[in-house]
PDB file of C-alpha atoms and ligand atoms in Angstrom:
ATOM      1  CA  MET R   1     -17.894 -34.556  -1.779  1.00  0.00           C
ATOM      2  CA  LEU R   2     -15.247 -32.732  -3.404  1.00  0.00           C
ATOM      3  CA  GLU R   3     -17.036 -29.597  -3.219  1.00  0.00           C
ATOM      4  CA  ASP R   4     -17.369 -29.602   0.167  1.00  0.00           C
ATOM      5  CA  ALA R   5     -13.280 -29.892   0.772  1.00  0.00           C
ATOM      6  CA  PHE R   6     -13.828 -26.392  -0.572  1.00  0.00           C
ATOM      7  CA  VAL R   7     -16.219 -24.670   1.667  1.00  0.00           C
ATOM      8  CA  THR R   8     -15.741 -21.236   2.123  1.00  0.00           C
ATOM      9  CA  ARG R   9     -15.732 -18.657   5.118  1.00  0.00           C
ATOM     10  CA  LYS R  10     -19.028 -16.925   5.167  1.00  0.00           C
ATOM     11  CA  LEU R  11     -20.345 -14.036   3.241  1.00  0.00           C
ATOM     12  CA  ILE R  12     -22.764 -11.283   5.034  1.00  0.00           C
ATOM     13  CA  ALA R  13     -23.095  -8.855   3.001  1.00  0.00           C
ATOM     14  CA  GLY R  14     -25.815  -5.905   4.192  1.00  0.00           C
ATOM     15  CA  ASN R  15     -28.291  -4.387   1.726  1.00  0.00           C
ATOM     16  CA  TRP R  16     -28.757  -0.816   2.041  1.00  0.00           C
ATOM     17  CA  LYS R  17     -31.374  -0.032  -0.211  1.00  0.00           C
ATOM     18  CA  MET R  18     -32.596   3.729  -0.767  1.00  0.00           C
ATOM     19  CA  ASN R  19     -31.162   4.512   1.863  1.00  0.00           C
ATOM     20  CA  GLY R  20     -28.257   6.629   2.780  1.00  0.00           C
ATOM     21  CA  SER R  21     -26.619  10.292   2.980  1.00  0.00           C
ATOM     22  CA  LEU R  22     -22.884  11.113   3.051  1.00  0.00           C
ATOM     23  CA  GLU R  23     -23.478  11.775   6.417  1.00  0.00           C
ATOM     24  CA  ALA R  24     -24.566   8.400   7.743  1.00  0.00           C
ATOM     25  CA  ASN R  25     -22.682   6.443   5.662  1.00  0.00           C
ATOM     26  CA  GLU R  26     -19.803   7.333   6.740  1.00  0.00           C
ATOM     27  CA  ALA R  27     -20.832   7.279  10.632  1.00  0.00           C
ATOM     28  CA  LEU R  28     -22.306   3.671   9.898  1.00  0.00           C
ATOM     29  CA  LEU R  29     -19.304   2.551   7.735  1.00  0.00           C
ATOM     30  CA  ARG R  30     -17.148   4.006  10.540  1.00  0.00           C
ATOM     31  CA  ALA R  31     -18.578   2.343  13.261  1.00  0.00           C
ATOM     32  CA  VAL R  32     -18.743  -0.914  11.418  1.00  0.00           C
ATOM     33  CA  LEU R  33     -15.399  -0.648  11.019  1.00  0.00           C
ATOM     34  CA  ALA R  34     -14.601  -0.065  14.303  1.00  0.00           C
ATOM     35  CA  GLY R  35     -16.394  -3.065  15.410  1.00  0.00           C
ATOM     36  CA  LEU R  36     -14.770  -5.836  12.996  1.00  0.00           C
ATOM     37  CA  PRO R  37     -11.819  -8.109  14.692  1.00  0.00           C
ATOM     38  CA  ALA R  38      -8.628  -7.206  12.267  1.00  0.00           C
ATOM     39  CA  GLU R  39      -9.200 -10.432  10.761  1.00  0.00           C
ATOM     40  CA  PRO R  40     -12.883 -11.065  10.886  1.00  0.00           C
ATOM     41  CA  ALA R  41     -14.095 -15.133  11.234  1.00  0.00           C
ATOM     42  CA  ALA R  42     -16.127 -14.125   7.903  1.00  0.00           C
ATOM     43  CA  ASP R  43     -15.992 -12.354   4.444  1.00  0.00           C
ATOM     44  CA  VAL R  44     -18.019  -8.907   4.657  1.00  0.00           C
ATOM     45  CA  ALA R  45     -19.598  -6.892   2.307  1.00  0.00           C
ATOM     46  CA  VAL R  46     -21.992  -3.897   1.374  1.00  0.00           C
ATOM     47  CA  CYS R  47     -23.739  -3.143  -1.567  1.00  0.00           C
ATOM     48  CA  VAL R  48     -25.027   0.079  -1.477  1.00  0.00           C
ATOM     49  CA  PRO R  49     -26.411   2.941  -4.172  1.00  0.00           C
ATOM     50  CA  ALA R  50     -24.497   3.739  -6.914  1.00  0.00           C
ATOM     51  CA  PRO R  51     -24.094   7.127  -6.023  1.00  0.00           C
ATOM     52  CA  TYR R  52     -21.788   6.759  -2.621  1.00  0.00           C
ATOM     53  CA  LEU R  53     -19.323   3.616  -4.407  1.00  0.00           C
ATOM     54  CA  ALA R  54     -16.948   6.487  -4.135  1.00  0.00           C
ATOM     55  CA  GLN R  55     -17.352   7.167  -0.760  1.00  0.00           C
ATOM     56  CA  VAL R  56     -17.405   3.749   0.215  1.00  0.00           C
ATOM     57  CA  GLN R  57     -14.732   3.503  -1.356  1.00  0.00           C
ATOM     58  CA  ALA R  58     -12.492   5.669   0.059  1.00  0.00           C
ATOM     59  CA  LEU R  59     -13.721   4.288   3.442  1.00  0.00           C
ATOM     60  CA  CYS R  60     -13.732   1.164   3.025  1.00  0.00           C
ATOM     61  CA  GLN R  61     -10.057   0.546   0.749  1.00  0.00           C
ATOM     62  CA  GLY R  62      -7.662  -2.138   2.383  1.00  0.00           C
ATOM     63  CA  GLY R  63      -9.810  -2.446   5.436  1.00  0.00           C
ATOM     64  CA  PRO R  64     -12.191  -6.160   5.465  1.00  0.00           C
ATOM     65  CA  VAL R  65     -15.103  -5.016   4.752  1.00  0.00           C
ATOM     66  CA  ALA R  66     -16.109  -5.464   0.740  1.00  0.00           C
ATOM     67  CA  TRP R  67     -18.266  -3.301  -1.544  1.00  0.00           C
ATOM     68  CA  GLY R  68     -20.693  -3.896  -4.199  1.00  0.00           C
ATOM     69  CA  ALA R  69     -23.843  -2.279  -6.015  1.00  0.00           C
ATOM     70  CA  GLN R  70     -27.366  -3.463  -5.710  1.00  0.00           C
ATOM     71  CA  ASP R  71     -27.794  -3.197  -9.715  1.00  0.00           C
ATOM     72  CA  VAL R  72     -26.000  -3.311 -13.318  1.00  0.00           C
ATOM     73  CA  SER R  73     -27.442  -3.333 -16.670  1.00  0.00           C
ATOM     74  CA  ALA R  74     -27.575  -6.029 -18.742  1.00  0.00           C
ATOM     75  CA  HIS R  75     -25.739  -3.689 -21.278  1.00  0.00           C
ATOM     76  CA  GLU R  76     -22.359  -3.476 -21.669  1.00  0.00           C
ATOM     77  CA  ARG R  77     -22.249   0.753 -22.857  1.00  0.00           C
ATOM     78  CA  GLY R  78     -24.379   2.893 -25.072  1.00  0.00           C
ATOM     79  CA  ALA R  79     -27.671   4.788 -25.251  1.00  0.00           C
ATOM     80  CA  PHE R  80     -29.277   3.181 -21.960  1.00  0.00           C
ATOM     81  CA  THR R  81     -30.074   6.436 -19.667  1.00  0.00           C
ATOM     82  CA  GLY R  82     -29.560   5.620 -16.356  1.00  0.00           C
ATOM     83  CA  GLU R  83     -27.874   2.350 -16.158  1.00  0.00           C
ATOM     84  CA  VAL R  84     -24.595   1.854 -14.459  1.00  0.00           C
ATOM     85  CA  SER R  85     -22.277  -0.326 -17.107  1.00  0.00           C
ATOM     86  CA  ALA R  86     -20.294  -3.534 -14.817  1.00  0.00           C
ATOM     87  CA  ALA R  87     -17.244  -1.566 -16.082  1.00  0.00           C
ATOM     88  CA  MET R  88     -18.411   1.074 -13.878  1.00  0.00           C
ATOM     89  CA  LEU R  89     -18.989  -0.338 -10.837  1.00  0.00           C
ATOM     90  CA  ARG R  90     -15.183  -2.204 -11.541  1.00  0.00           C
ATOM     91  CA  ASP R  91     -14.115   1.184 -11.916  1.00  0.00           C
ATOM     92  CA  PHE R  92     -14.912   1.618  -8.464  1.00  0.00           C
ATOM     93  CA  GLY R  93     -13.670  -1.369  -7.010  1.00  0.00           C
ATOM     94  CA  CYS R  94     -16.599  -3.287  -6.179  1.00  0.00           C
ATOM     95  CA  ARG R  95     -16.200  -7.129  -5.857  1.00  0.00           C
ATOM     96  CA  TYR R  96     -19.953  -7.450  -5.784  1.00  0.00           C
ATOM     97  CA  VAL R  97     -23.538  -6.469  -7.247  1.00  0.00           C
ATOM     98  CA  ILE R  98     -26.996  -8.020  -6.121  1.00  0.00           C
ATOM     99  CA  VAL R  99     -28.953  -8.692  -9.430  1.00  0.00           C
ATOM    100  CA  GLY R 100     -32.599 -10.475  -9.767  1.00  0.00           C
ATOM    101  CA  HIS R 101     -33.027  -8.742  -6.189  1.00  0.00           C
ATOM    102  CA  SER R 102     -37.368  -9.165  -5.809  1.00  0.00           C
ATOM    103  CA  GLU R 103     -37.984  -5.469  -5.504  1.00  0.00           C
ATOM    104  CA  ARG R 104     -35.864  -5.202  -8.895  1.00  0.00           C
ATOM    105  CA  ARG R 105     -37.881  -8.355 -10.291  1.00  0.00           C
ATOM    106  CA  GLN R 106     -41.493  -6.244  -8.823  1.00  0.00           C
ATOM    107  CA  TYR R 107     -41.088  -3.406  -9.110  1.00  0.00           C
ATOM    108  CA  HIS R 108     -38.883  -2.903 -12.491  1.00  0.00           C
ATOM    109  CA  GLY R 109     -39.959  -5.629 -14.620  1.00  0.00           C
ATOM    110  CA  GLU R 110     -36.788  -7.407 -14.949  1.00  0.00           C
ATOM    111  CA  THR R 111     -37.152 -11.571 -16.243  1.00  0.00           C
ATOM    112  CA  ASP R 112     -35.303 -14.513 -15.566  1.00  0.00           C
ATOM    113  CA  GLU R 113     -33.340 -13.459 -18.744  1.00  0.00           C
ATOM    114  CA  VAL R 114     -32.803 -10.398 -17.840  1.00  0.00           C
ATOM    115  CA  VAL R 115     -31.327 -11.145 -14.563  1.00  0.00           C
ATOM    116  CA  ALA R 116     -28.912 -13.923 -16.366  1.00  0.00           C
ATOM    117  CA  ALA R 117     -27.560 -11.476 -18.700  1.00  0.00           C
ATOM    118  CA  LYS R 118     -26.909  -8.602 -15.576  1.00  0.00           C
ATOM    119  CA  ALA R 119     -24.787 -11.842 -13.655  1.00  0.00           C
ATOM    120  CA  GLN R 120     -23.220 -12.743 -17.000  1.00  0.00           C
ATOM    121  CA  ARG R 121     -22.072  -9.195 -17.891  1.00  0.00           C
ATOM    122  CA  ALA R 122     -20.802  -8.429 -13.855  1.00  0.00           C
ATOM    123  CA  LEU R 123     -18.769 -11.540 -14.191  1.00  0.00           C
ATOM    124  CA  ALA R 124     -17.185 -10.721 -17.537  1.00  0.00           C
ATOM    125  CA  ALA R 125     -16.144  -7.046 -15.731  1.00  0.00           C
ATOM    126  CA  GLY R 126     -14.715  -9.521 -12.939  1.00  0.00           C
ATOM    127  CA  ILE R 127     -17.348  -8.941 -10.243  1.00  0.00           C
ATOM    128  CA  THR R 128     -19.163 -11.550  -8.555  1.00  0.00           C
ATOM    129  CA  PRO R 129     -22.882 -11.419  -8.921  1.00  0.00           C
ATOM    130  CA  ILE R 130     -25.457 -12.229  -5.848  1.00  0.00           C
ATOM    131  CA  VAL R 131     -28.323 -13.853  -7.920  1.00  0.00           C
ATOM    132  CA  CYS R 132     -30.897 -13.286  -5.818  1.00  0.00           C
ATOM    133  CA  VAL R 133     -34.110 -15.488  -6.071  1.00  0.00           C
ATOM    134  CA  GLY R 134     -37.266 -16.506  -4.377  1.00  0.00           C
ATOM    135  CA  GLU R 135     -40.667 -17.637  -3.918  1.00  0.00           C
ATOM    136  CA  THR R 136     -43.598 -14.730  -2.985  1.00  0.00           C
ATOM    137  CA  GLU R 137     -45.880 -15.718  -0.439  1.00  0.00           C
ATOM    138  CA  ALA R 138     -49.052 -17.013  -2.818  1.00  0.00           C
ATOM    139  CA  GLN R 139     -46.599 -19.769  -5.137  1.00  0.00           C
ATOM    140  CA  ARG R 140     -45.351 -20.692  -1.343  1.00  0.00           C
ATOM    141  CA  ASP R 141     -48.921 -21.724  -0.756  1.00  0.00           C
ATOM    142  CA  ALA R 142     -49.737 -22.669  -4.143  1.00  0.00           C
ATOM    143  CA  GLY R 143     -46.662 -25.046  -3.332  1.00  0.00           C
ATOM    144  CA  GLU R 144     -44.849 -23.700  -5.913  1.00  0.00           C
ATOM    145  CA  THR R 145     -41.556 -22.759  -4.187  1.00  0.00           C
ATOM    146  CA  GLU R 146     -38.817 -25.277  -5.850  1.00  0.00           C
ATOM    147  CA  LEU R 147     -40.770 -24.917  -8.915  1.00  0.00           C
ATOM    148  CA  VAL R 148     -39.608 -20.397  -8.719  1.00  0.00           C
ATOM    149  CA  VAL R 149     -36.325 -20.864  -7.177  1.00  0.00           C
ATOM    150  CA  LYS R 150     -35.127 -24.289 -10.109  1.00  0.00           C
ATOM    151  CA  ARG R 151     -36.784 -22.020 -13.097  1.00  0.00           C
ATOM    152  CA  GLN R 152     -34.888 -18.095 -11.705  1.00  0.00           C
ATOM    153  CA  LEU R 153     -31.629 -20.213 -11.144  1.00  0.00           C
ATOM    154  CA  ALA R 154     -31.593 -22.490 -14.143  1.00  0.00           C
ATOM    155  CA  ALA R 155     -31.567 -19.438 -16.549  1.00  0.00           C
ATOM    156  CA  VAL R 156     -28.405 -17.755 -14.542  1.00  0.00           C
ATOM    157  CA  ILE R 157     -26.867 -21.540 -15.366  1.00  0.00           C
ATOM    158  CA  HIS R 158     -28.236 -21.190 -18.561  1.00  0.00           C
ATOM    159  CA  ALA R 159     -26.607 -18.604 -19.139  1.00  0.00           C
ATOM    160  CA  LEU R 160     -23.122 -18.760 -17.540  1.00  0.00           C
ATOM    161  CA  GLY R 161     -21.918 -22.512 -17.382  1.00  0.00           C
ATOM    162  CA  HIS R 162     -19.770 -23.788 -15.885  1.00  0.00           C
ATOM    163  CA  CYS R 163     -19.005 -20.287 -14.349  1.00  0.00           C
ATOM    164  CA  VAL R 164     -22.166 -20.108 -12.601  1.00  0.00           C
ATOM    165  CA  GLY R 165     -19.390 -22.157 -10.194  1.00  0.00           C
ATOM    166  CA  GLU R 166     -18.381 -18.126  -9.545  1.00  0.00           C
ATOM    167  CA  ILE R 167     -21.419 -16.482  -8.870  1.00  0.00           C
ATOM    168  CA  VAL R 168     -22.910 -16.309  -5.235  1.00  0.00           C
ATOM    169  CA  VAL R 169     -26.778 -16.924  -4.980  1.00  0.00           C
ATOM    170  CA  ALA R 170     -29.693 -15.755  -2.245  1.00  0.00           C
ATOM    171  CA  TYR R 171     -32.314 -17.058  -1.350  1.00  0.00           C
ATOM    172  CA  GLU R 172     -34.717 -14.393  -0.542  1.00  0.00           C
ATOM    173  CA  PRO R 173     -38.444 -15.476  -0.325  1.00  0.00           C
ATOM    174  CA  VAL R 174     -40.097 -12.431  -0.925  1.00  0.00           C
ATOM    175  CA  TRP R 175     -42.426 -12.338   1.770  1.00  0.00           C
ATOM    176  CA  ALA R 176     -39.787 -12.445   4.553  1.00  0.00           C
ATOM    177  CA  ILE R 177     -38.242  -9.046   2.964  1.00  0.00           C
ATOM    178  CA  GLY R 178     -38.418  -6.073   4.983  1.00  0.00           C
ATOM    179  CA  THR R 179     -41.638  -7.502   7.029  1.00  0.00           C
ATOM    180  CA  GLY R 180     -40.386  -9.135   9.739  1.00  0.00           C
ATOM    181  CA  ARG R 181     -41.191 -12.653   8.714  1.00  0.00           C
ATOM    182  CA  THR R 182     -38.312 -14.914   8.692  1.00  0.00           C
ATOM    183  CA  ALA R 183     -38.072 -18.155   7.238  1.00  0.00           C
ATOM    184  CA  THR R 184     -37.490 -20.551  10.117  1.00  0.00           C
ATOM    185  CA  PRO R 185     -34.188 -22.368   9.741  1.00  0.00           C
ATOM    186  CA  GLU R 186     -35.806 -25.614   8.162  1.00  0.00           C
ATOM    187  CA  GLN R 187     -37.581 -23.908   5.531  1.00  0.00           C
ATOM    188  CA  ALA R 188     -34.919 -22.055   4.469  1.00  0.00           C
ATOM    189  CA  GLN R 189     -32.288 -24.893   4.612  1.00  0.00           C
ATOM    190  CA  ALA R 190     -34.762 -27.278   2.306  1.00  0.00           C
ATOM    191  CA  VAL R 191     -34.485 -24.354  -0.075  1.00  0.00           C
ATOM    192  CA  HIS R 192     -31.004 -24.007   0.669  1.00  0.00           C
ATOM    193  CA  ALA R 193     -30.775 -27.842  -0.726  1.00  0.00           C
ATOM    194  CA  VAL R 194     -32.402 -27.503  -3.487  1.00  0.00           C
ATOM    195  CA  LEU R 195     -30.527 -25.019  -4.662  1.00  0.00           C
ATOM    196  CA  ARG R 196     -27.334 -26.611  -3.573  1.00  0.00           C
ATOM    197  CA  ALA R 197     -28.092 -29.857  -5.484  1.00  0.00           C
ATOM    198  CA  GLN R 198     -29.146 -27.919  -9.677  1.00  0.00           C
ATOM    199  CA  LEU R 199     -26.015 -26.256  -8.550  1.00  0.00           C
ATOM    200  CA  ARG R 200     -23.702 -29.235  -8.151  1.00  0.00           C
ATOM    201  CA  ALA R 201     -25.315 -30.756 -11.043  1.00  0.00           C
ATOM    202  CA  ALA R 202     -24.025 -27.689 -12.954  1.00  0.00           C
ATOM    203  CA  VAL R 203     -20.623 -27.102 -11.569  1.00  0.00           C
ATOM    204  CA  ALA R 204     -19.582 -30.552 -10.187  1.00  0.00           C
ATOM    205  CA  GLY R 205     -15.882 -30.435  -9.165  1.00  0.00           C
ATOM    206  CA  GLN R 206     -15.350 -26.544  -8.904  1.00  0.00           C
ATOM    207  CA  ARG R 207     -15.808 -24.885  -5.627  1.00  0.00           C
ATOM    208  CA  ARG R 208     -18.749 -24.791  -3.074  1.00  0.00           C
ATOM    209  CA  VAL R 209     -21.009 -22.006  -4.373  1.00  0.00           C
ATOM    210  CA  ARG R 210     -22.136 -19.905  -0.884  1.00  0.00           C
ATOM    211  CA  ILE R 211     -26.113 -19.666  -0.922  1.00  0.00           C
ATOM    212  CA  LEU R 212     -26.681 -17.092   1.069  1.00  0.00           C
ATOM    213  CA  TYR R 213     -30.294 -16.715   2.509  1.00  0.00           C
ATOM    214  CA  GLY R 214     -32.231 -12.958   3.196  1.00  0.00           C
ATOM    215  CA  GLY R 215     -35.342 -12.352   4.193  1.00  0.00           C
ATOM    216  CA  SER R 216     -35.201 -10.120   8.167  1.00  0.00           C
ATOM    217  CA  MET R 217     -32.523 -11.872   8.588  1.00  0.00           C
ATOM    218  CA  ASN R 218     -31.125 -10.016  12.080  1.00  0.00           C
ATOM    219  CA  ALA R 219     -28.787 -10.578  15.675  1.00  0.00           C
ATOM    220  CA  GLY R 220     -31.264 -12.799  17.143  1.00  0.00           C
ATOM    221  CA  ASN R 221     -31.759 -15.096  14.388  1.00  0.00           C
ATOM    222  CA  ALA R 222     -28.920 -15.213  12.176  1.00  0.00           C
ATOM    223  CA  ALA R 223     -26.877 -18.141  14.143  1.00  0.00           C
ATOM    224  CA  ALA R 224     -29.838 -20.209  13.828  1.00  0.00           C
ATOM    225  CA  LEU R 225     -29.840 -19.902  10.269  1.00  0.00           C
ATOM    226  CA  LEU R 226     -26.206 -19.976   9.263  1.00  0.00           C
ATOM    227  CA  ALA R 227     -26.289 -22.947  11.778  1.00  0.00           C
ATOM    228  CA  GLN R 228     -27.871 -24.812   8.871  1.00  0.00           C
ATOM    229  CA  PRO R 229     -25.379 -26.596   6.554  1.00  0.00           C
ATOM    230  CA  ASP R 230     -26.548 -25.516   2.917  1.00  0.00           C
ATOM    231  CA  ILE R 231     -26.702 -22.375   4.433  1.00  0.00           C
ATOM    232  CA  ASP R 232     -22.905 -20.255   3.349  1.00  0.00           C
ATOM    233  CA  GLY R 233     -24.081 -16.328   4.934  1.00  0.00           C
ATOM    234  CA  GLY R 234     -26.258 -13.650   4.875  1.00  0.00           C
ATOM    235  CA  LEU R 235     -28.100 -10.755   2.664  1.00  0.00           C
ATOM    236  CA  ILE R 236     -28.996  -8.239   4.968  1.00  0.00           C
ATOM    237  CA  GLY R 237     -31.352  -5.189   4.636  1.00  0.00           C
ATOM    238  CA  GLY R 238     -32.865  -3.824   7.392  1.00  0.00           C
ATOM    239  CA  ALA R 239     -30.572  -4.526   9.629  1.00  0.00           C
ATOM    240  CA  SER R 240     -27.483  -4.005   7.937  1.00  0.00           C
ATOM    241  CA  LEU R 241     -28.555  -0.104   8.098  1.00  0.00           C
ATOM    242  CA  LYS R 242     -27.476  -0.479  12.169  1.00  0.00           C
ATOM    243  CA  ALA R 243     -23.656  -0.861  12.863  1.00  0.00           C
ATOM    244  CA  ASP R 244     -24.259  -2.787  16.304  1.00  0.00           C
ATOM    245  CA  GLU R 245     -26.819  -5.172  14.490  1.00  0.00           C
ATOM    246  CA  PHE R 246     -25.007  -6.039  11.385  1.00  0.00           C
ATOM    247  CA  LEU R 247     -21.918  -6.521  13.774  1.00  0.00           C
ATOM    248  CA  ARG R 248     -23.394  -9.002  15.924  1.00  0.00           C
ATOM    249  CA  ILE R 249     -24.769 -11.021  12.277  1.00  0.00           C
ATOM    250  CA  VAL R 250     -21.011 -11.406  11.525  1.00  0.00           C
ATOM    251  CA  ALA R 251     -20.138 -12.560  14.923  1.00  0.00           C
ATOM    252  CA  ALA R 252     -22.603 -15.354  14.277  1.00  0.00           C
ATOM    253  CA  ALA R 253     -21.277 -15.800  11.037  1.00  0.00           C
ATOM    254  CA  GLY R 254     -18.283 -16.735  12.844  1.00  0.00           C
TER     255      GLY R 254
HETATM  256  C1  PEP J   1     -33.330  -7.614   0.984  1.00  0.00           C
HETATM  257  O1  PEP J   1     -32.930  -6.813   0.678  1.00  0.00           O
HETATM  258  O2  PEP J   1     -32.010  -8.290   0.578  1.00  0.00           O
HETATM  259  C2  PEP J   1     -33.389  -7.936   2.614  1.00  0.00           C
HETATM  260  C3  PEP J   1     -32.813  -9.414   2.846  1.00  0.00           C
HETATM  261  O3  PEP J   1     -34.290  -6.663   3.337  1.00  0.00           O
HETATM  262  P1  PEP J   1     -34.537  -7.211   5.034  1.00  0.00           P
HETATM  263  O4  PEP J   1     -33.404  -7.848   5.136  1.00  0.00           O
HETATM  264  O5  PEP J   1     -34.995  -5.914   5.493  1.00  0.00           O
HETATM  265  O6  PEP J   1     -35.598  -8.492   5.017  1.00  0.00           O
END
């Protein structure tokens, strides 16, 4: 197909979640930077807690590791105490921002519409949103996986229109996040194929949208997952906090 002619490099993005300290971040990033080849075979990024963006920018500037945030406000500016705007993330050189992570949806009540608004704000500021979708275990057991992920992605497509071609999607089954229970490559591929079809219908003729898999990806299971035809990379939580593990996942993406 036309867009397959524009297949991009895989993307391995770390999600540090609410972990780290000035000291630990520096040690982790120095080890990752030292372990990466000058031209990694995949794109590499780390999405870090907002207070550390300046530190990570200083350590990664000019190197092979891009950086980003884990959330962004749905509002442009103003009286939204505690929130961080897309323009602020841009000031710190963010290339990416995660939006709609299941922990945000679950603990902060983020709806599909809020997630879509956040993706819109990020794009307007020139930052690529990594839009997370995924079903809970109960939804999978009820046979609702396809329905749920398509509904979540549809809200973003509705808000962004053709600009949806600029985003990255991450399929993260909620039951696989931080649990050590990874989706099998076949389970993941089946959902990625559904998302791919939905994206193709929305962005026909544009470049291929990268669809990452996330959920207990590690150095042991990365190669099999990344070998699937519709898996374009990984969003890595726990394993991104260990330099050696993270580097082995990047190597598996090459
Ligand atoms: C995540 O939080 O995005 C994630 C995939 O976490 P983990 O790899 O720890 O399951």
